[in-house]
Short mmCIF file of C-alpha atoms in Angstrom, two decimals:
data_model
loop_
_atom_site.label_atom_id
_atom_site.label_comp_id
_atom_site.label_asym_id
_atom_site.label_seq_id
_atom_site.Cartn_x
_atom_site.Cartn_y
_atom_site.Cartn_z
CA UNK T 1 -1.84 -14.06 -13.66
CA UNK T 2 -0.35 -13.04 -10.34
CA UNK T 3 1.19 -14.01 -7.03
CA UNK T 4 -1.02 -17.00 -6.25
CA UNK T 5 -1.29 -18.45 -9.74
CA UNK T 6 2.47 -18.21 -10.34
CA UNK T 7 3.31 -19.87 -7.03
CA UNK T 8 0.75 -22.62 -7.57
CA UNK T 9 2.28 -23.50 -10.93
CA UNK T 10 5.85 -23.13 -9.66
CA UNK T 11 5.49 -25.27 -6.54
CA UNK T 12 3.47 -28.03 -8.21
CA UNK T 13 6.04 -28.25 -11.00
CA UNK T 14 8.89 -28.49 -8.49
CA UNK T 15 7.05 -31.15 -6.50
CA UNK T 16 6.46 -33.25 -9.62
CA UNK T 17 10.17 -33.04 -10.39
CA UNK T 18 11.40 -33.91 -6.89
CA UNK T 19 8.97 -36.52 -5.62
CA UNK T 20 9.42 -40.27 -5.80
CA UNK T 21 13.19 -40.52 -6.17
CA UNK T 22 16.46 -40.14 -4.28
CA UNK T 23 17.62 -36.55 -4.51
CA UNK T 24 21.07 -35.06 -4.76
CA UNK T 25 22.51 -32.30 -2.59
CA UNK T 26 21.47 -29.44 -4.89
CA UNK T 27 17.89 -30.68 -5.22
CA UNK T 28 17.52 -31.07 -1.47
CA UNK T 29 18.93 -27.58 -0.99
CA UNK T 30 16.33 -26.26 -3.43
CA UNK T 31 13.52 -28.01 -1.53
CA UNK T 32 14.76 -26.62 1.78
CA UNK T 33 14.90 -23.09 0.39
CA UNK T 34 11.39 -23.27 -1.06
CA UNK T 35 10.01 -24.58 2.22
CA UNK T 36 11.87 -21.85 4.12
CA UNK T 37 10.28 -19.22 1.87
CA UNK T 38 6.82 -20.50 2.82
CA UNK T 39 7.78 -20.73 6.50
CA UNK T 40 9.00 -17.12 6.45
CA UNK T 41 5.77 -15.87 4.92
CA UNK T 42 3.75 -17.77 7.51
CA UNK T 43 5.85 -16.46 10.38
CA UNK T 44 5.31 -12.90 9.15
CA UNK T 45 1.56 -13.39 9.09
CA UNK T 46 1.04 -13.92 5.34
CA UNK T 47 -1.05 -17.07 5.43
CA UNK T 48 -2.83 -17.05 2.07
CA UNK T 49 -0.12 -18.72 -0.02
CA UNK T 50 0.58 -21.45 2.52
CA UNK T 51 -3.11 -22.18 3.02
CA UNK T 52 -3.79 -22.26 -0.71
CA UNK T 53 -0.85 -24.52 -1.54
CA UNK T 54 -1.64 -26.88 1.31
CA UNK T 55 -5.40 -27.06 0.77
CA UNK T 56 -5.21 -27.52 -3.01
CA UNK T 57 -1.99 -29.53 -3.41
CA UNK T 58 -0.75 -30.54 0.08
CA UNK T 59 2.39 -28.74 -1.07
CA UNK T 60 3.83 -27.90 2.34
CA UNK T 61 3.30 -31.44 3.62
CA UNK T 62 4.79 -32.89 0.44
CA UNK T 63 7.90 -30.71 0.68
CA UNK T 64 8.44 -31.84 4.26
CA UNK T 65 7.89 -35.46 3.22
CA UNK T 66 10.47 -35.11 0.45
CA UNK T 67 13.06 -33.90 2.94
CA UNK T 68 12.24 -36.62 5.46
CA UNK T 69 12.43 -39.35 2.80
CA UNK T 70 15.94 -38.12 1.94
CA UNK T 71 17.10 -37.82 5.58
CA UNK T 72 17.17 -34.03 5.41
CA UNK T 73 15.63 -31.42 7.71
CA UNK T 74 14.07 -28.01 6.97
CA UNK T 75 15.98 -24.82 7.64
CA UNK T 76 15.07 -23.61 11.14
CA UNK T 77 12.81 -20.58 11.17
CA UNK T 78 14.61 -17.48 12.42
CA UNK T 79 12.14 -15.55 14.52
CA UNK T 80 12.12 -11.77 14.52
CA UNK T 81 13.98 -10.26 17.46
CA UNK T 82 11.04 -8.78 19.33
CA UNK T 83 7.33 -8.64 18.63
CA UNK T 84 6.59 -5.54 20.70
CA UNK T 85 8.90 -2.53 20.70
CA UNK T 86 8.15 0.83 22.30
CA UNK T 87 9.20 3.78 20.18
CA UNK T 88 9.79 7.39 21.21
CA UNK T 89 7.07 9.90 20.39
CA UNK T 90 9.47 12.40 18.85
CA UNK T 91 10.51 12.12 15.20
CA UNK T 92 14.10 12.33 14.08
CA UNK T 93 15.96 11.95 10.82
CA UNK T 94 18.35 9.19 9.87
CA UNK T 95 21.48 11.30 10.29
CA UNK T 96 20.55 11.97 13.92
CA UNK T 97 20.29 8.20 14.43
CA UNK T 98 23.77 7.79 12.94
CA UNK T 99 25.20 10.43 15.27
CA UNK T 100 23.60 8.82 18.31
CA UNK T 101 25.11 5.45 17.36
CA UNK T 102 28.51 7.05 16.80
CA UNK T 103 28.39 8.62 20.24
CA UNK T 104 27.61 5.28 21.85
CA UNK T 105 30.52 3.67 20.03
CA UNK T 106 32.90 6.44 21.10
CA UNK T 107 31.81 5.89 24.69
CA UNK T 108 32.70 2.22 24.36
CA UNK T 109 30.60 -0.69 23.18
CA UNK T 110 31.49 -4.32 22.59
CA UNK T 111 31.37 -5.25 18.90
CA UNK T 112 28.61 -7.72 18.08
CA UNK T 113 29.67 -11.32 17.64
CA UNK T 114 26.81 -12.08 15.24
CA UNK T 115 28.50 -14.30 12.64
CA UNK T 116 26.27 -13.03 9.83
CA UNK T 117 27.98 -9.63 9.97
CA UNK T 118 30.90 -11.12 8.03
CA UNK T 119 28.48 -11.89 5.21
CA UNK T 120 27.09 -8.38 5.33
CA UNK T 121 30.58 -6.91 5.14
CA UNK T 122 31.37 -9.14 2.17
CA UNK T 123 28.22 -7.89 0.48
CA UNK T 124 29.29 -4.28 1.01
CA UNK T 125 32.75 -4.97 -0.40
CA UNK T 126 31.24 -6.78 -3.38
CA UNK T 127 29.17 -3.69 -4.18
CA UNK T 128 32.33 -1.57 -4.19
CA UNK T 129 32.60 2.08 -5.26
CA UNK T 130 32.16 3.35 -8.82
CA UNK T 131 32.88 6.76 -10.33
CA UNK T 132 30.06 9.28 -10.76
CA UNK T 133 27.59 6.94 -9.07
CA UNK T 134 25.09 7.77 -6.34
CA UNK T 135 24.27 5.04 -3.83
CA UNK T 136 20.71 4.83 -2.54
CA UNK T 137 20.29 2.64 0.54
CA UNK T 138 16.74 1.44 1.20
CA UNK T 139 16.14 1.54 4.92
CA UNK T 140 15.56 -0.07 7.24
CA UNK T 141 17.06 -3.21 5.69
CA UNK T 142 20.14 -1.50 4.27
CA UNK T 143 20.96 0.72 7.24
CA UNK T 144 24.17 -1.13 8.13
CA UNK T 145 25.45 -1.10 4.51
CA UNK T 146 24.75 2.65 4.53
CA UNK T 147 26.80 3.06 7.71
CA UNK T 148 29.59 0.91 6.23
CA UNK T 149 29.84 3.20 3.18
CA UNK T 150 29.34 6.33 5.28
CA UNK T 151 32.25 5.29 7.48
CA UNK T 152 34.53 5.35 4.45
CA UNK T 153 33.95 9.09 4.12
CA UNK T 154 32.44 8.79 0.66
CA UNK T 155 29.87 11.24 -0.67
CA UNK T 156 26.86 10.59 -2.87
CA UNK T 157 25.12 8.38 -0.31
CA UNK T 158 21.36 8.59 0.12
CA UNK T 159 19.54 6.83 2.99
CA UNK T 160 15.91 6.59 1.85
CA UNK T 161 13.27 5.04 4.10
CA UNK T 162 11.13 3.70 1.26
CA UNK T 163 9.35 0.67 2.63
CA UNK T 164 5.82 -0.67 2.99
CA UNK T 165 4.87 1.96 5.58
CA UNK T 166 6.18 4.79 3.41
CA UNK T 167 4.24 3.49 0.41
CA UNK T 168 1.05 3.08 2.41
CA UNK T 169 1.31 6.55 3.93
CA UNK T 170 2.06 8.14 0.57
CA UNK T 171 -0.31 6.20 -1.70
CA UNK T 172 -2.62 4.09 0.45
CA UNK T 173 -2.88 0.49 1.58
CA UNK T 174 -2.05 -2.16 -1.00
CA UNK T 175 0.07 -0.09 -3.37
CA UNK T 176 3.10 -2.25 -2.59
CA UNK T 177 1.16 -5.31 -3.78
CA UNK T 178 0.23 -3.50 -6.99
CA UNK T 179 3.87 -2.57 -7.63
CA UNK T 180 4.98 -6.16 -6.93
CA UNK T 181 2.34 -7.79 -9.11
CA UNK T 182 4.24 -7.24 -12.41
CA UNK T 183 7.11 -9.35 -11.03
CA UNK T 184 4.88 -12.41 -10.74
CA UNK T 185 3.08 -11.66 -13.99
CA UNK T 186 6.45 -11.52 -15.76
CA UNK T 187 7.55 -14.81 -14.20
CA UNK T 188 4.28 -16.46 -15.13
CA UNK T 189 4.63 -15.22 -18.69
CA UNK T 190 7.90 -17.16 -18.94
CA UNK T 191 10.58 -14.47 -19.19
CA UNK T 192 14.03 -15.86 -18.57
CA UNK T 193 16.43 -12.90 -18.58
CA UNK T 194 16.52 -9.51 -16.92
CA UNK T 195 16.15 -7.50 -20.13
CA UNK T 196 12.84 -9.12 -21.03
CA UNK T 197 11.78 -9.11 -17.39
CA UNK T 198 12.31 -5.37 -17.00
CA UNK T 199 10.71 -4.60 -20.36
CA UNK T 200 7.63 -6.48 -19.14
CA UNK T 201 7.51 -4.86 -15.70
CA UNK T 202 8.34 -1.22 -16.51
CA UNK T 203 5.11 -0.14 -18.27
CA UNK T 204 2.99 -1.93 -15.68
CA UNK T 205 4.84 -0.26 -12.79
CA UNK T 206 4.48 3.12 -14.50
CA UNK T 207 0.76 2.54 -14.88
CA UNK T 208 0.42 1.88 -11.14
CA UNK T 209 2.38 5.05 -10.41
CA UNK T 210 0.25 7.10 -12.80
CA UNK T 211 -2.76 5.99 -10.76
CA UNK T 212 -1.01 7.20 -7.57
CA UNK T 213 0.30 10.62 -8.64
CA UNK T 214 1.47 11.75 -5.19
CA UNK T 215 3.77 8.74 -4.90
CA UNK T 216 5.06 9.21 -8.43
CA UNK T 217 5.77 12.89 -7.80
CA UNK T 218 7.64 12.18 -4.54
CA UNK T 219 9.81 9.46 -6.11
CA UNK T 220 10.59 11.58 -9.17
CA UNK T 221 11.59 14.53 -6.99
CA UNK T 222 13.89 12.31 -4.95
CA UNK T 223 15.53 10.93 -8.09
CA UNK T 224 15.77 14.38 -9.69
CA UNK T 225 17.69 15.54 -6.63
CA UNK T 226 20.56 13.18 -7.52
CA UNK T 227 23.10 14.72 -9.87
CA UNK T 228 25.36 11.73 -10.50
CA UNK T 229 25.07 10.06 -13.92
CA UNK T 230 24.38 6.63 -12.37
CA UNK T 231 22.34 5.47 -9.39
CA UNK T 232 22.85 2.16 -7.59
CA UNK T 233 20.07 1.11 -5.21
CA UNK T 234 21.04 -1.19 -2.34
CA UNK T 235 18.71 -3.44 -0.34
CA UNK T 236 18.47 -6.89 1.22
CA UNK T 237 16.51 -8.52 -1.57
CA UNK T 238 13.67 -10.87 -2.51
CA UNK T 239 11.42 -9.35 -5.21
CA UNK T 240 13.25 -6.03 -5.59
CA UNK T 241 9.95 -4.12 -5.78
CA UNK T 242 11.26 -0.68 -4.81
CA UNK T 243 14.48 -0.88 -6.89
CA UNK T 244 12.39 -1.90 -9.91
CA UNK T 245 9.98 0.98 -9.26
CA UNK T 246 12.84 3.49 -9.14
CA UNK T 247 14.38 1.98 -12.27
CA UNK T 248 11.04 2.34 -14.07
CA UNK T 249 11.17 6.08 -13.39
CA UNK T 250 14.83 6.81 -14.12
CA UNK T 251 17.10 5.03 -16.60
CA UNK T 252 20.14 5.85 -14.45
CA UNK T 253 19.01 3.33 -11.84
CA UNK T 254 20.54 -0.11 -11.33
CA UNK T 255 20.43 -2.13 -8.13
CA UNK T 256 22.14 -4.77 -6.00
CA UNK T 257 20.49 -7.26 -3.67
CA UNK T 258 22.03 -9.55 -1.07
CA UNK T 259 19.88 -12.41 -2.32
CA UNK T 260 16.48 -13.18 -3.80
CA UNK T 261 13.86 -15.93 -4.05
CA UNK T 262 14.98 -19.11 -5.86
CA UNK T 263 12.64 -18.45 -8.79
CA UNK T 264 14.41 -15.12 -9.40
CA UNK T 265 18.00 -16.37 -9.17
CA UNK T 266 18.58 -16.51 -12.92
CA UNK T 267 16.81 -13.23 -13.75
CA UNK T 268 18.67 -11.30 -11.05
CA UNK T 269 21.91 -13.28 -11.31
CA UNK T 270 24.13 -10.24 -12.01
CA UNK T 271 22.42 -8.20 -9.31
CA UNK T 272 22.58 -10.58 -6.34
CA UNK T 273 25.49 -11.31 -4.06
CA UNK T 274 24.51 -14.89 -3.31
CA UNK T 275 21.90 -17.56 -3.98
CA UNK T 276 21.18 -18.20 -0.33
CA UNK T 277 17.60 -17.18 0.24
CA UNK T 278 17.65 -18.82 3.67
CA UNK T 279 20.02 -16.06 4.87
CA UNK T 280 17.68 -13.15 4.11
CA UNK T 281 16.18 -13.21 7.60
CA UNK T 282 19.67 -12.99 9.08
CA UNK T 283 20.17 -9.81 7.04
CA UNK T 284 16.82 -8.27 7.90
CA UNK T 285 16.67 -9.13 11.62
CA UNK T 286 19.84 -7.44 12.78
CA UNK T 287 18.97 -5.00 15.57
CA UNK T 288 19.98 -1.91 13.59
CA UNK T 289 17.86 -2.97 10.65
CA UNK T 290 14.84 -4.60 12.25
CA UNK T 291 13.77 -2.73 15.37
CA UNK T 292 16.06 0.24 16.08
CA UNK T 293 13.79 2.60 14.14
CA UNK T 294 10.59 2.69 12.12
CA UNK T 295 9.34 5.00 9.39
CA UNK T 296 7.27 7.89 10.72
CA UNK T 297 6.80 10.49 7.97
CA UNK T 298 8.15 12.11 4.82
CA UNK T 299 7.92 15.85 4.38
CA UNK T 300 9.86 18.63 2.68
CA UNK T 301 12.04 16.04 0.95
CA UNK T 302 13.20 14.40 4.19
CA UNK T 303 12.52 11.04 5.81
CA UNK T 304 11.69 10.95 9.50
CA UNK T 305 11.75 7.94 11.83
CA UNK T 306 10.89 7.09 15.40
CA UNK T 307 13.55 5.25 17.38
CA UNK T 308 13.37 2.51 19.98
CA UNK T 309 13.01 3.69 23.57
CA UNK T 310 14.82 0.60 24.89
CA UNK T 311 18.49 1.30 25.67
CA UNK T 312 19.42 -2.36 25.16
CA UNK T 313 18.28 -2.16 21.53
CA UNK T 314 20.51 0.86 21.00
CA UNK T 315 23.43 -0.96 22.66
CA UNK T 316 23.03 -4.03 20.45
CA UNK T 317 22.62 -1.92 17.32
CA UNK T 318 25.75 0.04 18.23
CA UNK T 319 27.58 -3.26 18.69
CA UNK T 320 26.65 -4.24 15.13
CA UNK T 321 27.99 -0.94 13.82
CA UNK T 322 31.14 -1.34 15.90
CA UNK T 323 31.70 -4.76 14.33
CA UNK T 324 31.63 -3.14 10.88
CA UNK T 325 34.35 -0.76 11.97
CA UNK T 326 36.39 -3.49 13.63
CA UNK T 327 37.00 -5.56 10.52
CA UNK T 328 40.49 -6.89 9.90
CA UNK T 329 41.92 -4.80 7.03
CA UNK T 330 43.37 -7.94 5.46
CA UNK T 331 39.98 -9.68 5.35
CA UNK T 332 39.43 -10.74 1.77
CA UNK T 333 36.02 -10.61 0.17
CA UNK T 334 34.79 -13.62 -1.74
CA UNK T 335 31.54 -13.56 -3.67
CA UNK T 336 29.29 -16.43 -2.60
CA UNK T 337 27.75 -18.64 -5.23
#
């Protein structure tokens, strides 16, 4: 069981269900989302799934044929902002990045007109504040939500740069795949609700961590440093690998995602803001979250990053932050479904 075998079974089953008939709006939307997921993986350089599905089942071609036969088009691929970014040699911490952005905004910067920022603000408002709860924001993807909450003057906010680079530096190449594997094994085993899903994943995640003791120690120390009785982890979404890993170590942990993959909609239904996988790139490719900074190191309990040397990147990132602060106070949040 695993990533490839689950996806092979999932996609072939969907294709059998959708092919050879006129489809309704919801079914076409499903086909577009599943094709977009494959397109995103390919654009990011992960070719194995696409190649396997196409060589063995012509799955990508068949999905495109289904859409064409029903007069529908695929979602356009949203390219990452820049492929090559020069970063400063010096390390800094996240709070220094926040102060630099604040200074730029005070000196005057035009708020970004990126329409997706309204969706991000809605997501932040949906999360809301809860008593005796710490909020852990997984950077880089949740940097703007962190700044949104930080701007409210609330305490108990933790910006943690726990991403693929952090995991690789702390535990070696491939540990992120090992931590993600239980998600696909659980799906392939047929679990249908979060309780069973988590019960399946937790011991397997703990086993991976026990085999990487430095990573386990670092994560436990970070969690032990939080005194609140509840912890809510915030990120953009998809598999939820890091939130699940933290939850496997500490029963105080819950999490919220902007969205996830279609095959996880039902399992994560109480933890996701919307069922719009095609928007995840819009979330993750904002300047402040995609290229403003990158993980550099973790030491003495602190995360360090390197920031973009390009002033235009800083200006655009500051514009995104300014847009968060420039929201109409009467703007009403509506959860998307």
